[in-house]
Amino acid sequence: MLRITGQTRWIHSAGVASDHWVTAEQDDFLESMAEADEAVINHMHGKMMYLNVMNRLSVDCDCLPNPSEPDMHDIGVLSSLDPVALDQACVDLIHIAPDGASVTERIASRHGEHTLEYAEELGIGSRSYRLTVLD
């Protein structure tokens, strides 16, 4: 959920519904997720760091009551001060993983990288990154 002018709006409705779950057009939904991120970042005045734990990766959203069992190996933990770069690095690691085909297909079929494109447009961060591996 996100709050717009004192009212709660559901992200899945792209901010249209306030009293029930409504499914929006996919790109509108993806953009509303980036806009919700932008609101939190603005509220925190950018004083945030980001951490992604890439384990138990499944094709299903963790919001589902019974998501599909993971079919990818654990990749690890990534962190950044740039949330867009961090998520882009995670997506790229999925794309090159030997067992990442099902998750890569799910991302593509849902136009999932559009959230990153739109977040970059909003100025939240950059899709460019340099990956540093620490042991």
N, CA, C and O atoms as a MOPAC input file, in Angstrom:
PM7 MOZYME 1SCF
protein

 N      0.83800 1    -1.17600 1     0.00000 1
 C      0.00000 1     0.00000 1     0.00000 1
 C      0.87900 1     1.23300 1     0.00000 1
 O      2.02800 1     1.19100 1     0.43900 1
 N      0.33200 1     2.32700 1    -0.49500 1
 C      0.98600 1     3.60100 1    -0.38500 1
 C     -0.04900 1     4.63800 1     0.00400 1
 O     -1.24600 1     4.44300 1    -0.20700 1
 N      0.40900 1     5.72700 1     0.56700 1
 C     -0.49800 1     6.76500 1     1.00600 1
 C     -0.40500 1     7.94200 1     0.04400 1
 O      0.68600 1     8.45200 1    -0.21300 1
 N     -1.53900 1     8.37200 1    -0.48400 1
 C     -1.60100 1     9.52300 1    -1.36600 1
 C     -2.61300 1    10.49100 1    -0.75500 1
 O     -3.77300 1    10.13400 1    -0.55300 1
 N     -2.17800 1    11.69600 1    -0.46600 1
 C     -3.03700 1    12.74600 1     0.12100 1
 C     -3.95700 1    12.20800 1     1.20600 1
 O     -5.17000 1    12.41300 1     1.16200 1
 N     -3.37700 1    11.52300 1     2.17400 1
 C     -4.14300 1    11.07400 1     3.31900 1
 C     -4.95500 1     9.81800 1     3.12500 1
 O     -5.56900 1     9.34200 1     4.08000 1
 N     -4.98500 1     9.26000 1     1.93000 1
 C     -5.74200 1     8.03800 1     1.68700 1
 C     -4.78800 1     6.90800 1     1.34800 1
 O     -3.75400 1     7.12000 1     0.71500 1
 N     -5.14400 1     5.71300 1     1.77200 1
 C     -4.35900 1     4.54200 1     1.42900 1
 C     -4.76900 1     4.07900 1     0.04400 1
 O     -5.95700 1     3.96400 1    -0.25500 1
 N     -3.78400 1     3.81400 1    -0.79900 1
 C     -4.04000 1     3.31600 1    -2.15500 1
 C     -3.25500 1     2.02200 1    -2.33900 1
 O     -2.12100 1     1.91200 1    -1.87400 1
 N     -3.84000 1     1.06300 1    -3.00100 1
 C     -3.19000 1    -0.21700 1    -3.25600 1
 C     -2.25000 1    -0.09800 1    -4.44200 1
 O     -2.64500 1     0.37000 1    -5.51000 1
 N     -0.99800 1    -0.52300 1    -4.25600 1
 C     -0.00700 1    -0.47600 1    -5.32500 1
 C     -0.46900 1    -1.30000 1    -6.52300 1
 O     -0.28600 1    -0.88200 1    -7.66600 1
 N     -1.06700 1    -2.46600 1    -6.27600 1
 C     -1.49100 1    -3.32500 1    -7.38300 1
 C     -2.54300 1    -2.66900 1    -8.27200 1
 O     -2.74300 1    -3.09100 1    -9.41100 1
 N     -3.21100 1    -1.64500 1    -7.76200 1
 C     -4.20100 1    -0.93200 1    -8.57600 1
 C     -3.58400 1     0.29100 1    -9.23400 1
 O     -4.29000 1     1.06600 1    -9.87900 1
 N     -2.28100 1     0.47600 1    -9.08200 1
 C     -1.57600 1     1.66100 1    -9.59200 1
 C     -2.15100 1     2.92800 1    -8.96300 1
 O     -2.20700 1     3.97700 1    -9.60500 1
 N     -2.57700 1     2.82400 1    -7.70200 1
 C     -3.06000 1     3.97000 1    -6.96400 1
 C     -4.50800 1     4.33000 1    -7.21300 1
 O     -4.96000 1     5.37800 1    -6.75300 1
 N     -5.26100 1     3.48800 1    -7.93200 1
 C     -6.64800 1     3.79600 1    -8.26500 1
 C     -7.59700 1     3.43700 1    -7.12800 1
 O     -8.46400 1     4.23600 1    -6.77100 1
 N     -7.44500 1     2.25600 1    -6.56300 1
 C     -8.39000 1     1.77400 1    -5.55300 1
 C     -7.87200 1     2.03500 1    -4.15200 1
 O     -6.67500 1     1.92800 1    -3.88500 1
 N     -8.79700 1     2.38200 1    -3.25400 1
 C     -8.40900 1     2.59500 1    -1.86500 1
 C     -9.11500 1     1.63000 1    -0.92000 1
 O     -8.75700 1     1.55000 1     0.25600 1
 N    -10.10700 1     0.89900 1    -1.41200 1
 C    -10.88000 1     0.06100 1    -0.50000 1
 C    -10.91300 1    -1.41600 1    -0.89100 1
 O    -11.55500 1    -2.21700 1    -0.21200 1
 N    -10.23000 1    -1.78500 1    -1.97600 1
 C    -10.23300 1    -3.18200 1    -2.38600 1
 C     -9.08800 1    -3.43100 1    -3.37300 1
 O     -8.49800 1    -2.50200 1    -3.92400 1
 N     -8.80700 1    -4.68100 1    -3.56600 1
 C     -7.73900 1    -5.10400 1    -4.46000 1
 C     -8.24200 1    -5.01300 1    -5.89800 1
 O     -9.24700 1    -5.63200 1    -6.24900 1
 N     -7.54900 1    -4.24900 1    -6.72100 1
 C     -7.87200 1    -4.12200 1    -8.14000 1
 C     -6.57800 1    -4.33200 1    -8.90200 1
 O     -5.53700 1    -3.79800 1    -8.51900 1
 N     -6.63200 1    -5.08300 1    -9.94900 1
 C     -5.45100 1    -5.30400 1   -10.76400 1
 C     -5.41000 1    -4.26200 1   -11.87300 1
 O     -6.36800 1    -4.11200 1   -12.63100 1
 N     -4.29600 1    -3.54700 1   -11.96500 1
 C     -4.09800 1    -2.52800 1   -12.99600 1
 C     -3.39100 1    -3.15200 1   -14.19300 1
 O     -2.97700 1    -4.31000 1   -14.15200 1
 N     -3.26200 1    -2.37400 1   -15.24700 1
 C     -2.42000 1    -2.78500 1   -16.36800 1
 C     -1.01300 1    -3.04000 1   -15.82100 1
 O     -0.56700 1    -2.35200 1   -14.90300 1
 N     -0.32300 1    -4.02300 1   -16.38400 1
 C      0.97000 1    -4.44700 1   -15.84500 1
 C      1.97500 1    -3.30200 1   -15.71900 1
 O      2.58100 1    -3.13200 1   -14.66200 1
 N      2.16000 1    -2.51800 1   -16.77700 1
 C      3.14800 1    -1.43800 1   -16.69900 1
 C      2.74400 1    -0.38200 1   -15.67400 1
 O      3.60700 1     0.19200 1   -15.00800 1
 N      1.43800 1    -0.11700 1   -15.53700 1
 C      0.97800 1     0.83300 1   -14.52000 1
 C      1.31000 1     0.31900 1   -13.12400 1
 O      1.74600 1     1.07900 1   -12.26000 1
 N      1.10000 1    -0.97600 1   -12.91200 1
 C      1.44200 1    -1.59800 1   -11.63000 1
 C      2.93800 1    -1.48200 1   -11.37000 1
 O      3.34800 1    -1.10000 1   -10.27400 1
 N      3.76300 1    -1.80900 1   -12.37100 1
 C      5.21200 1    -1.74500 1   -12.20700 1
 C      5.67200 1    -0.32300 1   -11.90800 1
 O      6.55700 1    -0.11500 1   -11.07700 1
 N      5.07700 1     0.64700 1   -12.57700 1
 C      5.42900 1     2.04300 1   -12.33200 1
 C      4.99100 1     2.48600 1   -10.93900 1
 O      5.66800 1     3.29500 1   -10.30500 1
 N      3.86600 1     1.96300 1   -10.46100 1
 C      3.42600 1     2.33900 1    -9.11500 1
 C      4.38300 1     1.79900 1    -8.05800 1
 O      4.54800 1     2.41200 1    -7.00300 1
 N      5.01100 1     0.66600 1    -8.32900 1
 C      6.01200 1     0.15700 1    -7.38400 1
 C      7.21100 1     1.10100 1    -7.32900 1
 O      7.72200 1     1.39700 1    -6.24900 1
 N      7.66000 1     1.57400 1    -8.49800 1
 C      8.78300 1     2.51800 1    -8.51800 1
 C      8.39500 1     3.83100 1    -7.82900 1
 O      9.20500 1     4.41900 1    -7.11300 1
 N      7.17600 1     4.28400 1    -8.04200 1
 C      6.72200 1     5.52100 1    -7.40300 1
 C      6.62300 1     5.36300 1    -5.88400 1
 O      6.92000 1     6.29800 1    -5.14100 1
 N      6.20800 1     4.19200 1    -5.42700 1
 C      6.17300 1     3.93500 1    -3.98400 1
 C      7.59200 1     3.96000 1    -3.41300 1
 O      7.82200 1     4.50100 1    -2.33200 1
 N      8.53500 1     3.37300 1    -4.14200 1
 C      9.93800 1     3.42900 1    -3.71500 1
 C     10.40900 1     4.87200 1    -3.62600 1
 O     11.05800 1     5.26800 1    -2.65800 1
 N     10.07400 1     5.65200 1    -4.65000 1
 C     10.47600 1     7.05600 1    -4.67900 1
 C      9.93100 1     7.80200 1    -3.45500 1
 O     10.63300 1     8.62300 1    -2.86400 1
 N      8.69100 1     7.51900 1    -3.07800 1
 C      8.08300 1     8.18200 1    -1.92200 1
 C      8.84100 1     7.85700 1    -0.63800 1
 O      9.07200 1     8.74000 1     0.18900 1
 N      9.22600 1     6.60300 1    -0.47100 1
 C      9.97400 1     6.21200 1     0.73300 1
 C     11.35200 1     6.86900 1     0.73400 1
 O     11.79700 1     7.39200 1     1.75600 1
 N     12.01300 1     6.83700 1    -0.40100 1
 C     13.35200 1     7.44200 1    -0.50500 1
 C     13.27400 1     8.93600 1    -0.21200 1
 O     14.11700 1     9.47100 1     0.50900 1
 N     12.27100 1     9.61100 1    -0.76200 1
 C     12.10800 1    11.04200 1    -0.48900 1
 C     11.82700 1    11.29100 1     0.98500 1
 O     12.35900 1    12.23200 1     1.57400 1
 N     10.99500 1    10.44900 1     1.57800 1
 C     10.68400 1    10.59400 1     2.99700 1
 C     11.94100 1    10.45500 1     3.85900 1
 O     12.10100 1    11.14400 1     4.86600 1
 N     12.81700 1     9.55700 1     3.44500 1
 C     14.05500 1     9.31500 1     4.19300 1
 C     15.18400 1    10.26300 1     3.75200 1
 O     16.31200 1    10.14500 1     4.23000 1
 N     14.88400 1    11.19000 1     2.85400 1
 C     15.86100 1    12.15200 1     2.34200 1
 C     17.08100 1    11.44500 1     1.74900 1
 O     18.20500 1    11.94300 1     1.82600 1
 N     16.83400 1    10.27300 1     1.15800 1
 C     17.90400 1     9.52800 1     0.51000 1
 C     18.88900 1     8.87200 1     1.44800 1
 O     19.87700 1     8.30000 1     0.98900 1
 N     18.65600 1     8.93400 1     2.74100 1
 C     19.59600 1     8.37000 1     3.72600 1
 C     19.26500 1     6.90200 1     3.95700 1
 O     18.75300 1     6.51400 1     5.00700 1
 N     19.57000 1     6.10400 1     2.94900 1
 C     19.24500 1     4.67900 1     3.00100 1
 C     20.35100 1     3.88100 1     2.35100 1
 O     21.10000 1     4.38900 1     1.51700 1
 N     20.44200 1     2.63400 1     2.74200 1
 C     21.26800 1     1.66900 1     2.02100 1
 C     20.38000 1     0.47600 1     1.74000 1
 O     19.36700 1     0.27500 1     2.40900 1
 N     20.75500 1    -0.30800 1     0.76100 1
 C     19.87900 1    -1.37200 1     0.26700 1
 C     20.61000 1    -2.70100 1     0.30200 1
 O     21.80300 1    -2.78500 1     0.01000 1
 N     19.87100 1    -3.73100 1     0.66600 1
 C     20.42200 1    -5.07000 1     0.80200 1
 C     19.44100 1    -6.05500 1     0.18700 1
 O     18.27000 1    -6.08400 1     0.56600 1
 N     19.90600 1    -6.85900 1    -0.75500 1
 C     19.08800 1    -7.91200 1    -1.35900 1
 C     19.69600 1    -9.27100 1    -1.02700 1
 O     20.88500 1    -9.50000 1    -1.24600 1
 N     18.88300 1   -10.15300 1    -0.50700 1
 C     19.31000 1   -11.51600 1    -0.21100 1
 C     18.74400 1   -12.39800 1    -1.32300 1
 O     17.53300 1   -12.58400 1    -1.43300 1
 N     19.63300 1   -12.92500 1    -2.12900 1
 C     19.21800 1   -13.72300 1    -3.28100 1
 C     19.28800 1   -15.21300 1    -2.93800 1
 O     20.19700 1   -15.92500 1    -3.36600 1
 N     18.31900 1   -15.65700 1    -2.16900 1
 C     18.23800 1   -17.07700 1    -1.87000 1
 C     16.79200 1   -17.53400 1    -1.97000 1
 O     15.86200 1   -16.73600 1    -1.85100 1
 N     16.61900 1   -18.81800 1    -2.19000 1
 C     15.29500 1   -19.42500 1    -2.36300 1
 C     14.49400 1   -18.69700 1    -3.44400 1
 O     13.33100 1   -18.34700 1    -3.24200 1
 N     15.14000 1   -18.47300 1    -4.60100 1
 C     14.51600 1   -17.74100 1    -5.70000 1
 C     13.47500 1   -18.61000 1    -6.39300 1
 O     13.74400 1   -19.74100 1    -6.79900 1
 N     12.28800 1   -18.04600 1    -6.51400 1
 C     11.14900 1   -18.74500 1    -7.10700 1
 C     10.53800 1   -17.87200 1    -8.18700 1
 O     10.73600 1   -16.65700 1    -8.18800 1
 N      9.80500 1   -18.47100 1    -9.10000 1
 C      9.12800 1   -17.69900 1   -10.14000 1
 C      7.93500 1   -16.93800 1    -9.58600 1
 O      7.44400 1   -16.01600 1   -10.23500 1
 N      7.46200 1   -17.29800 1    -8.41000 1
 C      6.27500 1   -16.67000 1    -7.84400 1
 C      6.62800 1   -15.58200 1    -6.83800 1
 O      7.69700 1   -15.59500 1    -6.22700 1
 N      5.71300 1   -14.65300 1    -6.68600 1
 C      5.84000 1   -13.58500 1    -5.70500 1
 C      5.75100 1   -14.17900 1    -4.30400 1
 O      4.97900 1   -15.10700 1    -4.06100 1
 N      6.54100 1   -13.64000 1    -3.39400 1
 C      6.47300 1   -14.12400 1    -2.01600 1
 C      5.19500 1   -13.66300 1    -1.32500 1
 O      4.94600 1   -14.02000 1    -0.17300 1
 N      4.38500 1   -12.87100 1    -2.02500 1
 C      3.10000 1   -12.44900 1    -1.45700 1
 C      2.02700 1   -13.52700 1    -1.62600 1
 O      0.96000 1   -13.43900 1    -1.01900 1
 N      2.30300 1   -14.53000 1    -2.43700 1
 C      1.33900 1   -15.61800 1    -2.63400 1
 C      1.34700 1   -16.55100 1    -1.41900 1
 O      2.39100 1   -16.75500 1    -0.80000 1
 N      0.19500 1   -17.11000 1    -1.08200 1
 C      0.14800 1   -18.00400 1     0.07900 1
 C      0.92500 1   -19.30800 1    -0.13000 1
 O      1.45100 1   -19.87100 1     0.83000 1
 N      1.00100 1   -19.78500 1    -1.36100 1
 C      1.72300 1   -21.02800 1    -1.66700 1
 C      2.56200 1   -20.85100 1    -2.92700 1
 O      2.23700 1   -21.41900 1    -3.96900 1
 N      3.64800 1   -20.06200 1    -2.84200 1
 C      4.47100 1   -19.85900 1    -4.03500 1
 C      5.15900 1   -21.14900 1    -4.47100 1
 O      5.36200 1   -22.06400 1    -3.67400 1
 N      5.51200 1   -21.20000 1    -5.75000 1
 C      6.25800 1   -22.35000 1    -6.26500 1
 C      7.55300 1   -22.50700 1    -5.47800 1
 O      8.14600 1   -21.53000 1    -5.02100 1
 N      7.97000 1   -23.74300 1    -5.33200 1
 C      9.24400 1   -24.00700 1    -4.66700 1
 C     10.38600 1   -23.41700 1    -5.50100 1
 O     10.30700 1   -23.39600 1    -6.72900 1
 N     11.43400 1   -22.94300 1    -4.84900 1
 C     12.58100 1   -22.40000 1    -5.57700 1
 C     13.18500 1   -23.44100 1    -6.51100 1
 O     13.27700 1   -24.62200 1    -6.17500 1
 N     13.59300 1   -22.98100 1    -7.68500 1
 C     14.27200 1   -23.89800 1    -8.59600 1
 C     15.60800 1   -23.32400 1    -9.05800 1
 O     16.16200 1   -23.74000 1   -10.07600 1
 N     16.11300 1   -22.36100 1    -8.28900 1
 C     17.43000 1   -21.77600 1    -8.54800 1
 C     18.29800 1   -21.93900 1    -7.30400 1
 O     17.79900 1   -21.98300 1    -6.18000 1
 N     19.58700 1   -22.02700 1    -7.52700 1
 C     20.52000 1   -22.05700 1    -6.39600 1
 C     20.57400 1   -20.67400 1    -5.74400 1
 O     20.19900 1   -19.67600 1    -6.36100 1
 N     21.03400 1   -20.62200 1    -4.51800 1
 C     21.22300 1   -19.34700 1    -3.84400 1
 C     22.39700 1   -18.61900 1    -4.49600 1
 O     23.42000 1   -19.23000 1    -4.80100 1
 N     22.24400 1   -17.30900 1    -4.70800 1
 C     23.29700 1   -16.52100 1    -5.34500 1
 C     24.12200 1   -15.77900 1    -4.30200 1
 O     25.34700 1   -15.73000 1    -4.40600 1
 N     23.47600 1   -15.20900 1    -3.31000 1
 C     24.21700 1   -14.50800 1    -2.26900 1
 C     23.53100 1   -13.23100 1    -1.84000 1
 O     22.34500 1   -13.02700 1    -2.09800 1
 N     24.29300 1   -12.37500 1    -1.18100 1
 C     23.79200 1   -11.11600 1    -0.64900 1
 C     24.47500 1    -9.98000 1    -1.39600 1
 O     25.69700 1    -9.96400 1    -1.54800 1
 N     23.67500 1    -9.03700 1    -1.85800 1
 C     24.20200 1    -7.87300 1    -2.56100 1
 C     23.75100 1    -6.62100 1    -1.82600 1
 O     22.66900 1    -6.59500 1    -1.24000 1
 N     24.58700 1    -5.57500 1    -1.85600 1
 C     24.21200 1    -4.31700 1    -1.22300 1
 C     24.69200 1    -3.14800 1    -2.06700 1
 O     25.62000 1    -3.26400 1    -2.86700 1
 N     24.02500 1    -2.01100 1    -1.85900 1
 C     24.37000 1    -0.80800 1    -2.61000 1
 C     23.71600 1     0.39800 1    -1.95500 1
 O     22.78900 1     0.26400 1    -1.15600 1
 N     24.20900 1     1.56300 1    -2.30300 1
 C     23.54000 1     2.80300 1    -1.93000 1
 C     22.57300 1     3.23200 1    -3.03700 1
 O     21.83200 1     4.20100 1    -2.87500 1
 N     22.58200 1     2.51400 1    -4.15200 1
 C     21.71200 1     2.81200 1    -5.29800 1
 C     20.75500 1     1.63300 1    -5.48400 1
 O     21.18600 1     0.55500 1    -5.89200 1
 N     19.46400 1     1.81800 1    -5.19200 1
 C     18.52600 1     0.69600 1    -5.28300 1
 C     18.29400 1     0.18600 1    -6.70300 1
 O     18.03000 1    -0.99900 1    -6.90500 1
 N     18.38900 1     1.06700 1    -7.67000 1
 C     18.16400 1     0.65600 1    -9.06400 1
 C     19.34200 1    -0.18900 1    -9.54900 1
 O     19.15200 1    -1.23700 1   -10.16500 1
 N     20.55700 1     0.27800 1    -9.26500 1
 C     21.74900 1    -0.49400 1    -9.63900 1
 C     21.73900 1    -1.85700 1    -8.96000 1
 O     22.08800 1    -2.86700 1    -9.57100 1
 N     21.33900 1    -1.88000 1    -7.69600 1
 C     21.28800 1    -3.13600 1    -6.95400 1
 C     20.31700 1    -4.11900 1    -7.59500 1
 O     20.66500 1    -5.27700 1    -7.82500 1
 N     19.11700 1    -3.66800 1    -7.87900 1
 C     18.12900 1    -4.56700 1    -8.48200 1
 C     18.54000 1    -4.98500 1    -9.88800 1
 O     18.29000 1    -6.12100 1   -10.29200 1
 N     19.16900 1    -4.08000 1   -10.63800 1
 C     19.63100 1    -4.44900 1   -11.97600 1
 C     20.70900 1    -5.52300 1   -11.88500 1
 O     20.71100 1    -6.46900 1   -12.67300 1
 N     21.62300 1    -5.38300 1   -10.93100 1
 C     22.66700 1    -6.39800 1   -10.74600 1
 C     22.04300 1    -7.74800 1   -10.40500 1
 O     22.48600 1    -8.78000 1   -10.91000 1
 N     21.02700 1    -7.74800 1    -9.55900 1
 C     20.35700 1    -9.00000 1    -9.18600 1
 C     19.69000 1    -9.64000 1   -10.40200 1
 O     19.80400 1   -10.84700 1   -10.61600 1
 N     19.00300 1    -8.83800 1   -11.18500 1
 C     18.35200 1    -9.36100 1   -12.39300 1
 C     19.39700 1    -9.91600 1   -13.35000 1
 O     19.20900 1   -10.99400 1   -13.91400 1
 N     20.49000 1    -9.19900 1   -13.53900 1
 C     21.54600 1    -9.66900 1   -14.43200 1
 C     22.14400 1   -10.98700 1   -13.95000 1
 O     22.44300 1   -11.86400 1   -14.76000 1
 N     22.32000 1   -11.13400 1   -12.63900 1
 C     22.84600 1   -12.39100 1   -12.10100 1
 C     21.87200 1   -13.54800 1   -12.32600 1
 O     22.29700 1   -14.68200 1   -12.54800 1
 N     20.59500 1   -13.27000 1   -12.27000 1
 C     19.59000 1   -14.30200 1   -12.57600 1
 C     19.69800 1   -14.69800 1   -14.04200 1
 O     19.66300 1   -15.88200 1   -14.37900 1
 N     19.83100 1   -13.69800 1   -14.91000 1
 C     19.90000 1   -13.97400 1   -16.35800 1
 C     21.09500 1   -14.85400 1   -16.72600 1
 O     21.00200 1   -15.66000 1   -17.65100 1
 N     22.20600 1   -14.71000 1   -16.02100 1
 C     23.38900 1   -15.50200 1   -16.38400 1
 C     23.52500 1   -16.78700 1   -15.57000 1
 O     24.42300 1   -17.58900 1   -15.82600 1
 N     22.65300 1   -16.98700 1   -14.60400 1
 C     22.72700 1   -18.19900 1   -13.78000 1
 C     22.38700 1   -19.42200 1   -14.62000 1
 O     21.44800 1   -19.37300 1   -15.41400 1
 N     23.12600 1   -20.52000 1   -14.46500 1
 C     22.86200 1   -21.72700 1   -15.25300 1
 C     21.45700 1   -22.29800 1   -15.01800 1
 O     20.90500 1   -22.97400 1   -15.88600 1
 N     20.89100 1   -22.02500 1   -13.85600 1
 C     19.55400 1   -22.53600 1   -13.54800 1
 C     18.52100 1   -21.40400 1   -13.43200 1
 O     17.50900 1   -21.55000 1   -12.74700 1
 N     18.78600 1   -20.27400 1   -14.10600 1
 C     17.91600 1   -19.11400 1   -13.99100 1
 C     16.86500 1   -18.97000 1   -15.07200 1
 O     16.18000 1   -17.94900 1   -15.12600 1
 N     16.71700 1   -19.97100 1   -15.93800 1
 C     15.80800 1   -19.83300 1   -17.08600 1
 C     14.36000 1   -19.56200 1   -16.68100 1
 O     13.70300 1   -18.71700 1   -17.28900 1
 N     13.85600 1   -20.25500 1   -15.67500 1
 C     12.44800 1   -20.07900 1   -15.31100 1
 C     12.18400 1   -18.68800 1   -14.73300 1
 O     11.15300 1   -18.08000 1   -15.01900 1
 N     13.11000 1   -18.18800 1   -13.92400 1
 C     12.93000 1   -16.85700 1   -13.34400 1
 C     13.13600 1   -15.78800 1   -14.42100 1
 O     12.41500 1   -14.79100 1   -14.44600 1
 N     14.10600 1   -15.98800 1   -15.30000 1
 C     14.32200 1   -15.06500 1   -16.41600 1
 C     13.07300 1   -14.98300 1   -17.29100 1
 O     12.67400 1   -13.89500 1   -17.70500 1
 N     12.46100 1   -16.12200 1   -17.57200 1
 C     11.24100 1   -16.13400 1   -18.39400 1
 C     10.11000 1   -15.41800 1   -17.67800 1
 O      9.34300 1   -14.69200 1   -18.31100 1
 N      9.99200 1   -15.60800 1   -16.37800 1
 C      8.93000 1   -14.94900 1   -15.61200 1
 C      9.13000 1   -13.42900 1   -15.62300 1
 O      8.16900 1   -12.67900 1   -15.79100 1
 N     10.36300 1   -12.98000 1   -15.44700 1
 C     10.65700 1   -11.54600 1   -15.48900 1
 C     10.25800 1   -10.98100 1   -16.85500 1
 O      9.60900 1    -9.93900 1   -16.93900 1
 N     10.65300 1   -11.67700 1   -17.91800 1
 C     10.34600 1   -11.20800 1   -19.27400 1
 C      8.84200 1   -11.22200 1   -19.54000 1
 O      8.31000 1   -10.27300 1   -20.11600 1
 N      8.15600 1   -12.28000 1   -19.12800 1
 C      6.72400 1   -12.39600 1   -19.41600 1
 C      5.89500 1   -11.36600 1   -18.65500 1
 O      4.77200 1   -11.06100 1   -19.05500 1
 N      6.42900 1   -10.83400 1   -17.57500 1
 C      5.72400 1    -9.82200 1   -16.78100 1
 C      6.27000 1    -8.41700 1   -17.03400 1
 O      5.86200 1    -7.45700 1   -16.38000 1
 N      7.20900 1    -8.30400 1   -18.00400 1
 C      7.84200 1    -7.02100 1   -18.33600 1
 C      8.50400 1    -6.42500 1   -17.09200 1
 O      8.50700 1    -5.21100 1   -16.89200 1
 N      9.06000 1    -7.30600 1   -16.26700 1
 C      9.55300 1    -6.93800 1   -14.94700 1
 C     10.63300 1    -5.87600 1   -14.91300 1
 O     10.69800 1    -5.09600 1   -13.96300 1
 N     11.47700 1    -5.82900 1   -15.92400 1
 C     12.55600 1    -4.83700 1   -15.89300 1
 C     12.04500 1    -3.42700 1   -16.14500 1
 O     12.80000 1    -2.46300 1   -16.02200 1
 N     10.76100 1    -3.29700 1   -16.49800 1
 C     10.19800 1    -1.95500 1   -16.69200 1
 C     10.24400 1    -1.15200 1   -15.39500 1
 O     10.40400 1     0.06800 1   -15.43700 1
 N     10.10700 1    -1.80200 1   -14.25900 1
 C     10.20600 1    -1.09300 1   -12.98100 1
 C     11.56700 1    -0.41100 1   -12.87000 1
 O     11.65600 1     0.73000 1   -12.41800 1
 N     12.62100 1    -1.10400 1   -13.28100 1
 C     13.96500 1    -0.53000 1   -13.21900 1
 C     14.11600 1     0.62200 1   -14.21400 1
 O     14.71400 1     1.64900 1   -13.89500 1
 N     13.57400 1     0.44500 1   -15.41000 1
 C     13.62400 1     1.51400 1   -16.41900 1
 C     12.92500 1     2.76700 1   -15.89000 1
 O     13.45200 1     3.87500 1   -15.99500 1
 N     11.73800 1     2.57800 1   -15.32400 1
 C     10.95000 1     3.70100 1   -14.83800 1
 C     11.59800 1     4.33300 1   -13.60200 1
 O     11.60000 1     5.55700 1   -13.46500 1
 N     12.14100 1     3.51800 1   -12.71400 1
 C     12.82700 1     4.05100 1   -11.53100 1
 C     14.01100 1     4.91800 1   -11.95600 1
 O     14.26800 1     5.96500 1   -11.36200 1
 N     14.72200 1     4.48000 1   -12.97800 1
 C     15.83300 1     5.28400 1   -13.48000 1
 C     15.31100 1     6.59600 1   -14.06600 1
 O     15.91300 1     7.64800 1   -13.85000 1
 N     14.19900 1     6.54700 1   -14.80600 1
 C     13.57100 1     7.76700 1   -15.33800 1
 C     13.20100 1     8.73400 1   -14.22500 1
 O     13.36900 1     9.94500 1   -14.37200 1
 N     12.69900 1     8.20900 1   -13.11400 1
 C     12.30200 1     9.04100 1   -11.98000 1
 C     13.50500 1     9.65700 1   -11.25600 1
 O     13.35000 1    10.57800 1   -10.45400 1
 N     14.69900 1     9.14300 1   -11.54600 1
 C     15.90000 1     9.65400 1   -10.88900 1
 C     16.21500 1     8.97400 1    -9.57300 1
 O     17.00600 1     9.48400 1    -8.77900 1
 N     15.59600 1     7.81700 1    -9.33500 1
 C     15.84100 1     7.08000 1    -8.09800 1
 C     17.26800 1     6.53500 1    -8.06700 1
 O     17.88200 1     6.44900 1    -7.00400 1
 N     17.78700 1     6.17100 1    -9.22700 1
 C     19.12500 1     5.60200 1    -9.32400 1
 C     19.46400 1     5.32200 1   -10.76400 1
 O     18.77200 1     5.77600 1   -11.67600 1
 N     20.52100 1     4.57900 1   -10.96900 1
 C     21.01300 1     4.25300 1   -12.29700 1
 C     21.06500 1     2.74000 1   -12.47800 1
 O     21.35300 1     2.00700 1   -11.53200 1
 N     20.78800 1     2.27900 1   -13.68300 1
 C     20.88200 1     0.84700 1   -13.95800 1
 C     22.33000 1     0.40900 1   -14.17500 1
 O     22.60100 1    -0.78700 1   -14.28300 1
 N     23.24400 1     1.34100 1   -14.23800 1
 C     24.66900 1     1.02900 1   -14.38600 1
 C     25.25400 1     0.70000 1   -13.01700 1
 O     24.87700 1     1.29500 1   -12.00800 1
 N     26.16400 1    -0.24000 1   -12.99900 1
 C     26.78200 1    -0.62900 1   -11.73600 1
 C     28.11800 1    -1.29200 1   -11.99800 1
 O     28.42700 1    -1.69100 1   -13.12100 1
 N     28.89900 1    -1.40000 1   -10.94700 1
 C     30.14600 1    -2.16900 1   -10.96400 1
 C     30.02000 1    -3.18400 1    -9.84400 1
 O     29.84300 1    -2.81500 1    -8.68400 1
 N     30.10800 1    -4.43900 1   -10.18000 1
 C     29.95000 1    -5.51300 1    -9.20700 1
 C     31.30600 1    -5.83400 1    -8.58200 1
 O     32.27000 1    -6.12500 1    -9.29100 1
 N     31.37400 1    -5.78100 1    -7.26300 1
 C     32.58200 1    -6.12500 1    -6.53000 1
 C     32.28400 1    -7.35500 1    -5.69100 1
 O     31.35900 1    -7.34000 1    -4.87900 1
 N     33.04300 1    -8.40300 1    -5.87400 1
 C     32.82500 1    -9.65000 1    -5.13900 1
 C     33.74000 1    -9.66400 1    -3.92000 1
 O     34.95400 1    -9.48900 1    -4.03000 1
 N     33.13200 1    -9.87600 1    -2.76400 1
 C     33.88200 1    -9.97700 1    -1.51500 1
 C     33.78300 1   -11.40800 1    -0.99400 1
 O     32.71600 1   -12.02000 1    -1.04200 1
 N     34.86000 1   -11.91900 1    -0.51500 1
 C     34.84600 1   -13.28000 1     0.03500 1
 C     34.65000 1   -13.26600 1     1.51800 1
 O     34.61200 1   -14.32400 1     2.14600 1

